[in-house]
Structures are given as C-alpha cells and as structure tokens.
Amino acid sequence: MAKEASPGIQTTTPKPQTSHIPLFFKKLVQQRVLLLMSAPFLIWLFIFKYLPLWGWTIAFQDFKPAKSFSDQKWVGFEHFKMLFQDEKFIQVLRNTLAMSTINLVLGFVTAIVLALLLNELRFVLFKRLVQTVSYLPHFISWVVAANIIATALSPDNGIVNELLMWLGVIKEPILFLGIPEYFWGINGLSEVWKNVGWNTIVYLAAMTMIDPAQYEAAEIDGAGRIQRIWHITLPGIKPVIIVLLIMNIGYLLESGFEPQYLLGNGMNVDYSENLDIFVLKYGIAMGNFSLSVAAGMFKTVISFILLFAANYTAKRMGESRLF
Amino acid sequence: MIKKKRLLLTAMIVAMTAVTACSNNSGTNNNTEAGTNSGGNGNQAATTTEQSKVQEKVTFSVFNAAGAAKDINSNETTIGKLLEEQTGVNFKMEHLVGDINTKIGTMIASNDYPDLLIPDAAIDKVIDAGAFIPLNDLIDKFGPNIKRVYGPYMNQMKAADGNIYFIPFSNVVGEYIPSPSIDQGAFWVQRRVLKEAGYPKIKTLDEYFDMVKNYVEKHKDENLTGFISLTHDWRFFATSNPPMHLAGFPNDGNVTIDMSTFDAKVYADKDSTKKWLQKLNDVNAQGLFDKSSFVDNYDQYLAKLTSGKVVGFFDYGWQVGNATNALKDAGNDDLRYFPLPVTFDANTKDQYLDPPGFTSNRGIGITVSAKDPERIMQFLDNLLTDENQILSNWGIKGETYEVDENGRFYRTEEQIAKIDESFRETFGFKYFEWNWPKYGNGSSLPDGNSVAPGRQAEVFQMSLTEGDKTILEKYGAKTYADLFAAPDDRPWFPAWSFSKEQGSDAQIWETKKDELTKKYFPKLVLAKPEEFESMWTEYLDQFSKLDTAAYEKWTTDEVKKRIELAQTK
C-alpha cells in the first residue's frame, strides 16, 4: 500500500515550495479524507485520555467525593510528601521494579525462544497443539490461576513439594509462599506460565513476514538450522523486538496487581507488596483518593521518562524505534 | 488506484459509523434522563396520593454489603410479599460480590447510590462522603417504633454533628436471653478427642494443647493436624484475638478494658500476646501446628476443618458456621467440634460470651439518591412491630412455627427439617432476619417468647442430635453456653464498634498495627524456639514506633462516654 501511495502523492505535490503556509493548506485540502478519517479517533483520544487529566487536581486537594470542586480543601504537595516520606515507599518501589524487570526479561526470553522453536516445527498438527496448550493459561483469570499456583506450591500434598521430595531434592516440604525471598521468582515463573504462549503470537507473525528466499539462499550457502535462526530469523524480527521492548519499558512501574495481591500474604509482604497494592491499602481502602492520584501521577511521570529514555537509546544505536 | 479508492471507501464507512454511533449514544442518554425524570415525577405523585390513603406500589433499591445471598426482589419472598401488602414497598435487593471497599468506593466516586444502603465495614467512608441523609426528623415523624426500640441509645446513634445518619441493627428488647450455642469465640476440639480422654474438664491453654498432643501422638498413622489458625486478610483477628480471651476478656477488638478503672489497654505488645505466641511456637516445634495456616485463604481453611483431619482450632462460631454445619450434616459425631472456654490459668473467669451490647458502627441508612425517604422510613419503622419481628424470625403460625397451650412458640421436627437453606431463601428469613432494624440478639417478646427461634429453649432442644445430647450430658450441661461463664455487664461493649473517622489517627494506628502483627506473628510462631526471644524483642521494637498511648486514650475516652450515657438513660 505504502509503496503505491507515496509516488502518487509525490506527483501531485507542486514543484519547489514557495512558502510553507499555502503548501500546508494545499496538503490539508488534498488529504482531507485522511484527516476526516482520523478525526473520530482524535476526539476519542481527547475525551478518554486528556479530559481525565483534569482529575489530577485531586492529588493537590484533601479530596472529599461528595463536595463540589470549589469546596475542596487545597493542600499543595502534602500527599506527595506523605507518599515519598513513608518508610515503606522505597521497599514498595524496589519490589515493583524488581518484579517487573524479572517479568520483562523472563517474558521476552521465553517468548522469543518458544516462538523460534515453534517456527522450526514442520509437523503442523503438533505445532498447533503446542500453541493452543501454551495460550490456554492466558485466558484463565488470575483468581483461578493464583489458586492453582497456591495449591501446587502447598506443603501438604502440593505437586511441587511432592515431586521434589520424590526426587530426593528436599527432605521436608517447603512453605514456598511463606519464604519472602522466593516471591519474586514465583511471581516471575507464574507470569511466564500464564503468558508465554500469548506473547509468542506477535513474534510468530513477524517471522512469517521474512522472505523465504533468504532461507533458501542460506541453505544453498550451507547454513545449518542454528545458523539460519541466528542470522536470518532473529535479525528479521529484531525491529519487532525493539519496539515491544521500548513499549514495555514504559510500563516498568506496572508490575501487575492481581498475582501479587492474590499470592501475597503476611509472611511475604516485604517482597510481594508493590506500588499498586500500597495505593490500594493506604489510598483507596482508607478513602484517601488524593494519595491514590498522587501515586498515579508519580507512575505516569516515571513511565514517561523511561519511555523517552528507551526510545532515545534505540535512536542513538541506529535501531528502529517507536517515534 | 482501485485499491486506493477502496481504502477511501472503507475509511468513509468507518467514519460514518463512528459518527452515527456517537449520535445514537447521545440519543439514548436523553432517553434515560427523560426516563428517570418521569420516574421522579411518578414518585412525587405517589407521595401525594399516599396522603389520600392510597398506597401506590413502589420499588426501591437496597444494597447489602454485609451478607452474601442471591439478588432478589423482596416481594418474591414470602415475608417480603407480606410486608409489601402492609406497606406497598418492594425492595430490589443487591448483595456484595467481591471487595467491599472497591464497591462502596465506586458508589462514592460516582455519587450514585441505591435508596437504602447497608455498607457494613465501609460505613465510616459512606458517612464521610455525605452519602446518608440525616434521619432525625424522619424518625420524629414516622418512627414511633424506632423510638421505642432504640430509645435508650438514641444519643449514641448521633454523629458528632447531632444528626442520626443510620439506624444500627439492633438493641435488646425485653428480657435478655443468652444464646444456647456458641456463635462467639472458643477453643474448639474434635469430640473424639474428648471421648478418648474420658471427657475431662479442660480449663487452661496448657491442658488444651496437652490433650491435642496426646491424641495426635496416639494416632500417628492418621496424618492428623494438631492445630490450625485462620489468618486470611481481615479475618486475621482469629489469630490475634485469643490473648484477650485467654486473659478473661470478651471481644473488645484491639484492647482489653479493666473492669475497675475502665482503662483501655492494647494487648498486642503485652505478656498475654507473648504467652500465646510462645505457646504456638512451642506447638509448632512439636510438629502439631499447620504451617500453611499463614498462607491459606479462608476457603482453604474451611476445607481443612471440614476434612476431619484437624484436631483443634480457635475461632468464632459464626465464622466457621459453614464448616461446622457441613460436619453436622455429614453425621459423623466424632469429627464434629466442641467448644471449650480456655484461659491462661484455671483461676481466671472466662468471658467468651458476648454481654448484651449495642453495635454502633454498623447499620442501614437512607442515601442522598433516595427518591422517597418518607416511604422508606415508614417501611423501616413498620419492621419493628412485635408482629413483624415474629414474622421475620419465626415466620407464619402453622407453617413454620406452632404455639402450645402455654403460649410458648416451638417448631415441630418436620418444620425444622423443612427450613433448610433454600427454604430460608424462598421464605425470606435469609433476607430479613439480619441487616434490617430488628430486635437485637437475645431479645424477648412481652409474653416471654424469644424473638430469635435459635434462642428458644424448645427449639434448641429439638435441634440437638443424639451425639449433642450425649456430650452435653457428660459435661452436665443443657446448652453449650452452660459451659461458659455468664458475661459481666459491659455497657460500652463492644469496643471494636466505636466508629472512627476516615483517616483518623485511630484508624491509621489500626491499619499499621494489623500490618505489623500480620508480618511478625508468622515469624514468631514459625521461628526456632531459641530464636523466639530475640524475634519478640525485634517485634516490640517495631511496635514501639506506633503511637499506642494515643489509641488507648482515645478508646478509654469513648468507653467512659458510653458508661456515662448508660447511667443517664
């Protein structure tokens, strides 16, 4: 499409531009259909993504839901102070970043490896089967998934403990969810189990875009399977990997809420409590909406910085990027 | 070029549909607005015609965050139908699914409430948001029964600004009848354990755990669990409350209140808690404690109790009802649990039973969204007649209860068998016996009958199984409550029900204290016995960071306020 369209536009553009303004209007008229087409989405974007920003004012008030805007008490940066000065904040931030980094790295590596393996499969029926089985957990709600995980890890008759005992690795059942240091790992592995299949989809799609001629050429040149993966498949999906990576880095402060909330307990709270749970406990559960908004703003600002930093780095390295 | 045109066409279609979709939306919005407007007018019409003595039927909405039940129209139940005939009011009843704070928080954020709201634990939040209308005038005008029933407590019901924002559920009316079964706290043990030990009198915590230990050791091959504890989420109090009971106090929440000075003392950092945790630590070291107690959720806990593999536990009767009822239905008497009033030492008088109390921080209120508060108030007041209290507790004479020649209410065996969970739903007991203004637990009618069938001696005796009778006989008791000491008079009871403002120091103290105990109790119980002392010191060190003195002072003040009110009544 793009190939066809661009020469068309080029031919209709008038010769050397005399001034910028008339050209702008000329283009405006020429591309009016395209503009009209995007208008509904711009309106949608404005209503749902920009208007709610007005709500940020709540962070600077002692917000009481039933009062009108003019009756609210303004407190400046009081809630931000409370947030940053709370001794748990650093711990909560550490847990958030640690868990999302683990999720990011594990998620990427496992999804790419699984996609590469699936791509190499020639027996279609088996490929379909593996795909379906690995997608399935993605559609289970976290409440159910958390119960499955908790049961599997349980010290009484949990399958993991039984297996390890049978193999002779451990002598006594381990209370996995009761050991705080294990939590990040459990959380990371649960995420992988749940989402690995789903995450492969986009890579598999990217792989189908690679020109088969390249593989043929490589084969004639005597490249083996591993070499083909390394020199053709991986470079072929590199742009996709990088764009996804940039986008995910923007979400680094979103380490998820449900698994930590559902698998967390008093014993592992030092490692399981993340920013979202902290906000729930001290903000929403106590009716302190202002604190929740302050935390939300903090997250947005950090995500913004991370996203731009990642994009800039990609640009510097001469890679494809988001914008 | 053809491709391009086709693209444009699709684009146009997309844009068109988007635009029409938008206009459709605004259209429906207008419609719904018009709908609610006309609805409002209709109600106004209803009130005006009401004055001309024509009771037009209306439907109001009520949201109940306190109980789990099927959503239903109240007039689909037998009781609700009769009440509708009396008042013309039907309620669309909705119940909480999921997290209470999220649900109530959403209502507050959108400022859109049902007509009537039972916010349970989120009540402070609702009042704070100004969602309840003041009821003083309405009670004056339409609430003669409310005044009669709540009379002595009217002052306690007032918020700081002098307004009454909600009606608490209950106040005891008439002579107080204690509950014959244990729905409050107790140390429970499987009946087979008592049987094998020859039905000993168990008084102290040491005796209790010795008995549990003996039994588990004798039955090694049965893979038994000695003791488990409930710790999930807000139910953690089942693990943190025992020190209070073991020291001979009823459930006042975070504090024990001295009976001579009326000073409130937090016990979470005192010797009583240390003794309790040390005992659990000890029990754990002997392999009798179920370590997963600290990671299991409520359902897993109930499942374990129902499995028959757990020898003993501490909990409140109402909280384990699902498990104990299932065990009763299963019919194996050996696996059922028996409540014991255990204390630290034999000379302490146990105070497990609740004294008659007035829970002042739970209730039902009319919201700012209510279309017709007057009708609702009339309905609520109408619930509090003797007749309607009999209706919502006993049901219909000849159908769900009988009256003997002395005027005593009782139920026949068939009636008791008939009233199972699904009958309770269709008849409406489930919806009306609790959470509405009512005569409080232990109330009696002028003729001496108990308001609650469960507390009527005739009904209780009838509900006992053979096994129940045998074991009670062995202990020389007629009811389970006979095993426990009678409750002393405590006019402030229960202290956990003192309402706290949103974000107040008392509330924050409670949240932080909960967090601290939830974190350290597992460590203390599961620690190696030789590490217990150092861990306890660490815990005390953390605990000293909380402003406990201020919390104690706040509670003491509230207690004294209530004692004064009780004396002036």
Coordinates of N, CA and C in Angstrom, one line a residue, chain B residues 115-203:
Chain B
D115 N -31.3 3.4 47.1 CA -32.1 4.2 48.0 C -31.6 3.9 49.5
L116 N -31.5 2.6 49.7 CA -31.1 2.2 51.1 C -29.7 1.5 50.9
L117 N -28.9 1.7 51.9 CA -27.5 1.2 51.8 C -27.1 0.6 53.2
I118 N -26.6 -0.7 53.1 CA -26.0 -1.3 54.3 C -24.6 -1.5 54.0
P119 N -23.7 -0.5 54.4 CA -22.4 -0.5 53.9 C -21.4 -1.3 54.8
D120 N -21.9 -2.0 55.8 CA -21.1 -2.9 56.7 C -19.8 -2.1 57.1
A121 N -18.7 -2.7 56.9 CA -17.4 -2.1 57.4 C -17.1 -0.8 56.8
A122 N -17.7 -0.5 55.6 CA -17.3 0.7 54.9 C -18.2 1.9 55.3
I123 N -18.9 1.8 56.5 CA -19.9 2.8 56.9 C -19.3 4.1 57.1
D124 N -18.1 4.2 57.7 CA -17.4 5.4 58.0 C -17.2 6.2 56.7
K125 N -16.7 5.5 55.7 CA -16.5 6.1 54.4 C -17.7 6.7 53.8
V126 N -18.8 6.0 53.9 CA -20.1 6.4 53.4 C -20.5 7.7 54.1
I127 N -20.4 7.7 55.4 CA -20.9 8.9 56.2 C -19.9 10.1 55.8
D128 N -18.7 9.7 55.8 CA -17.7 10.8 55.5 C -17.9 11.4 54.1
A129 N -18.4 10.7 53.2 CA -18.7 11.2 51.9 C -20.0 11.9 51.8
G130 N -20.7 12.0 52.9 CA -22.0 12.7 53.0 C -23.1 12.0 52.2
A131 N -23.0 10.7 52.1 CA -24.0 9.9 51.3 C -25.3 9.6 52.0
F132 N -25.3 9.7 53.4 CA -26.5 9.4 54.1 C -27.2 10.7 54.5
I133 N -28.5 10.7 54.4 CA -29.3 11.9 54.8 C -29.5 11.8 56.3
P134 N -29.6 12.9 57.0 CA -29.9 12.9 58.5 C -31.4 12.4 58.7
L135 N -31.5 11.5 59.7 CA -32.8 10.9 59.8 C -33.6 11.4 61.0
N136 N -33.1 12.4 61.7 CA -33.7 12.8 63.0 C -35.2 13.2 62.7
D137 N -35.5 14.1 61.7 CA -36.8 14.5 61.5 C -37.7 13.3 61.1
L138 N -37.2 12.5 60.2 CA -38.0 11.4 59.7 C -38.4 10.5 60.8
I139 N -37.4 10.2 61.8 CA -37.7 9.3 62.9 C -38.8 10.0 63.8
D140 N -38.6 11.3 64.0 CA -39.6 12.0 64.8 C -41.0 11.8 64.2
K141 N -41.1 12.0 62.9 CA -42.4 11.9 62.2 C -42.9 10.6 62.0
F142 N -42.1 9.7 61.5 CA -42.6 8.4 61.1 C -42.0 7.2 61.9
G143 N -41.3 7.4 63.0 CA -40.7 6.3 63.6 C -41.0 6.0 65.1
P144 N -42.3 5.9 65.4 CA -42.6 5.6 66.8 C -42.0 4.3 67.3
N145 N -42.0 3.3 66.4 CA -41.4 2.0 66.9 C -39.9 2.1 67.0
I146 N -39.3 2.9 66.1 CA -37.8 3.1 66.2 C -37.5 3.7 67.5
K147 N -38.3 4.7 67.9 CA -38.0 5.4 69.1 C -38.2 4.4 70.3
R148 N -39.2 3.6 70.2 CA -39.4 2.6 71.3 C -38.2 1.7 71.4
V149 N -37.8 1.1 70.3 CA -36.8 0.1 70.3 C -35.4 0.6 70.7
Y150 N -35.1 1.8 70.1 CA -33.7 2.3 70.2 C -33.6 3.3 71.3
G151 N -34.8 3.6 71.9 CA -34.9 4.7 72.9 C -33.6 5.0 73.7
P152 N -33.1 4.1 74.5 CA -32.0 4.4 75.4 C -30.7 4.7 74.6
Y153 N -30.7 4.3 73.3 CA -29.4 4.5 72.6 C -29.5 5.7 71.6
M154 N -30.6 6.4 71.6 CA -30.8 7.5 70.6 C -29.6 8.4 70.6
N155 N -29.0 8.7 71.8 CA -27.9 9.6 71.9 C -26.7 9.0 71.3
Q156 N -26.5 7.7 71.5 CA -25.3 7.1 71.0 C -25.3 7.0 69.5
M157 N -26.5 7.1 68.9 CA -26.7 6.9 67.5 C -26.3 8.2 66.8
K158 N -26.2 9.3 67.5 CA -26.0 10.6 66.9 C -24.5 10.8 66.5
A159 N -24.2 11.3 65.4 CA -22.9 11.6 65.0 C -22.4 12.9 65.7
A160 N -21.2 13.3 65.5 CA -20.7 14.4 66.2 C -21.5 15.7 66.0
D161 N -22.1 15.8 64.8 CA -22.9 17.0 64.5 C -24.4 16.9 65.0
G162 N -24.7 15.9 65.8 CA -26.0 15.8 66.3 C -27.0 15.1 65.4
N163 N -26.6 14.7 64.2 CA -27.5 14.0 63.3 C -27.4 12.5 63.4
I164 N -28.5 11.9 63.2 CA -28.5 10.4 63.1 C -28.5 10.1 61.6
Y165 N -27.4 9.4 61.2 CA -27.2 9.1 59.8 C -27.6 7.7 59.4
F166 N -27.7 6.8 60.4 CA -28.1 5.4 60.1 C -28.7 4.8 61.3
I167 N -29.4 3.7 61.1 CA -30.0 3.0 62.2 C -29.2 1.7 62.4
P168 N -28.6 1.6 63.6 CA -27.9 0.4 63.9 C -28.9 -0.8 63.9
F169 N -28.3 -2.0 63.8 CA -29.3 -3.1 63.6 C -30.1 -3.4 64.8
S170 N -29.5 -3.3 65.9 CA -30.3 -4.0 67.0 C -30.0 -3.4 68.4
N171 N -31.0 -3.5 69.1 CA -30.9 -3.2 70.5 C -31.8 -4.3 71.2
V172 N -31.3 -4.8 72.4 CA -32.1 -5.8 73.0 C -33.4 -5.3 73.5
V173 N -34.5 -6.0 73.2 CA -35.8 -5.6 73.7 C -36.3 -6.6 74.6
G174 N -36.8 -6.2 75.7 CA -37.4 -7.2 76.7 C -36.3 -7.9 77.5
E175 N -36.6 -9.0 78.1 CA -35.7 -9.8 78.9 C -34.6 -10.3 78.0
Y176 N -33.3 -10.3 78.5 CA -32.2 -10.8 77.7 C -32.1 -12.4 77.8
I177 N -32.1 -13.0 76.6 CA -32.0 -14.5 76.6 C -30.7 -14.8 76.0
P178 N -29.7 -15.4 76.7 CA -28.4 -15.7 76.1 C -28.5 -16.8 75.1
S179 N -27.6 -16.8 74.1 CA -27.6 -17.8 73.1 C -27.2 -19.2 73.7
P180 N -27.9 -20.2 73.4 CA -27.6 -21.5 73.9 C -26.4 -22.2 73.2
S181 N -26.1 -21.8 71.9 CA -25.0 -22.4 71.2 C -23.9 -21.3 71.1
I182 N -22.7 -21.7 70.8 CA -21.6 -20.8 70.8 C -21.4 -20.2 69.4
D183 N -21.8 -19.0 69.2 CA -21.5 -18.3 68.0 C -20.4 -17.3 68.1
Q184 N -19.9 -17.2 69.3 CA -18.7 -16.3 69.5 C -17.5 -17.2 69.7
G185 N -16.4 -16.6 70.2 CA -15.1 -17.3 70.3 C -15.1 -18.5 71.2
A186 N -14.2 -19.4 70.9 CA -14.0 -20.6 71.7 C -12.8 -21.3 71.2
F187 N -12.2 -22.1 72.0 CA -11.2 -23.1 71.5 C -12.0 -24.4 71.2
W188 N -11.9 -24.8 70.0 CA -12.7 -26.0 69.6 C -11.8 -27.2 69.5
V189 N -12.4 -28.3 69.8 CA -11.7 -29.6 69.7 C -12.6 -30.7 69.2
Q190 N -12.1 -31.6 68.4 CA -12.9 -32.7 67.9 C -13.4 -33.5 69.1
R191 N -14.7 -33.9 68.9 CA -15.3 -34.7 70.0 C -14.7 -36.0 70.3
R192 N -14.1 -36.6 69.3 CA -13.5 -37.9 69.6 C -12.3 -37.8 70.5
V193 N -11.7 -36.6 70.5 CA -10.5 -36.4 71.4 C -11.0 -36.4 72.8
L194 N -12.1 -35.7 73.1 CA -12.7 -35.6 74.4 C -13.2 -37.0 74.9
K195 N -13.8 -37.7 73.9 CA -14.3 -39.1 74.2 C -13.1 -40.0 74.7
E196 N -12.1 -40.0 73.9 CA -10.9 -40.8 74.2 C -10.3 -40.5 75.5
A197 N -10.3 -39.2 75.8 CA -9.7 -38.7 77.1 C -10.6 -38.9 78.3
G198 N -11.8 -39.3 78.0 CA -12.8 -39.5 79.1 C -13.5 -38.3 79.5
Y199 N -13.7 -37.4 78.6 CA -14.5 -36.1 78.9 C -13.9 -35.3 80.1
P200 N -12.6 -35.0 80.0 CA -12.0 -34.2 81.1 C -12.5 -32.8 81.1
K201 N -12.4 -32.1 82.2 CA -12.7 -30.7 82.2 C -11.4 -29.9 81.8
I202 N -11.5 -29.2 80.7 CA -10.3 -28.5 80.2 C -10.5 -27.0 80.5
K203 N -9.6 -26.5 81.3 CA -9.7 -25.1 81.7 C -8.6 -24.3 81.1

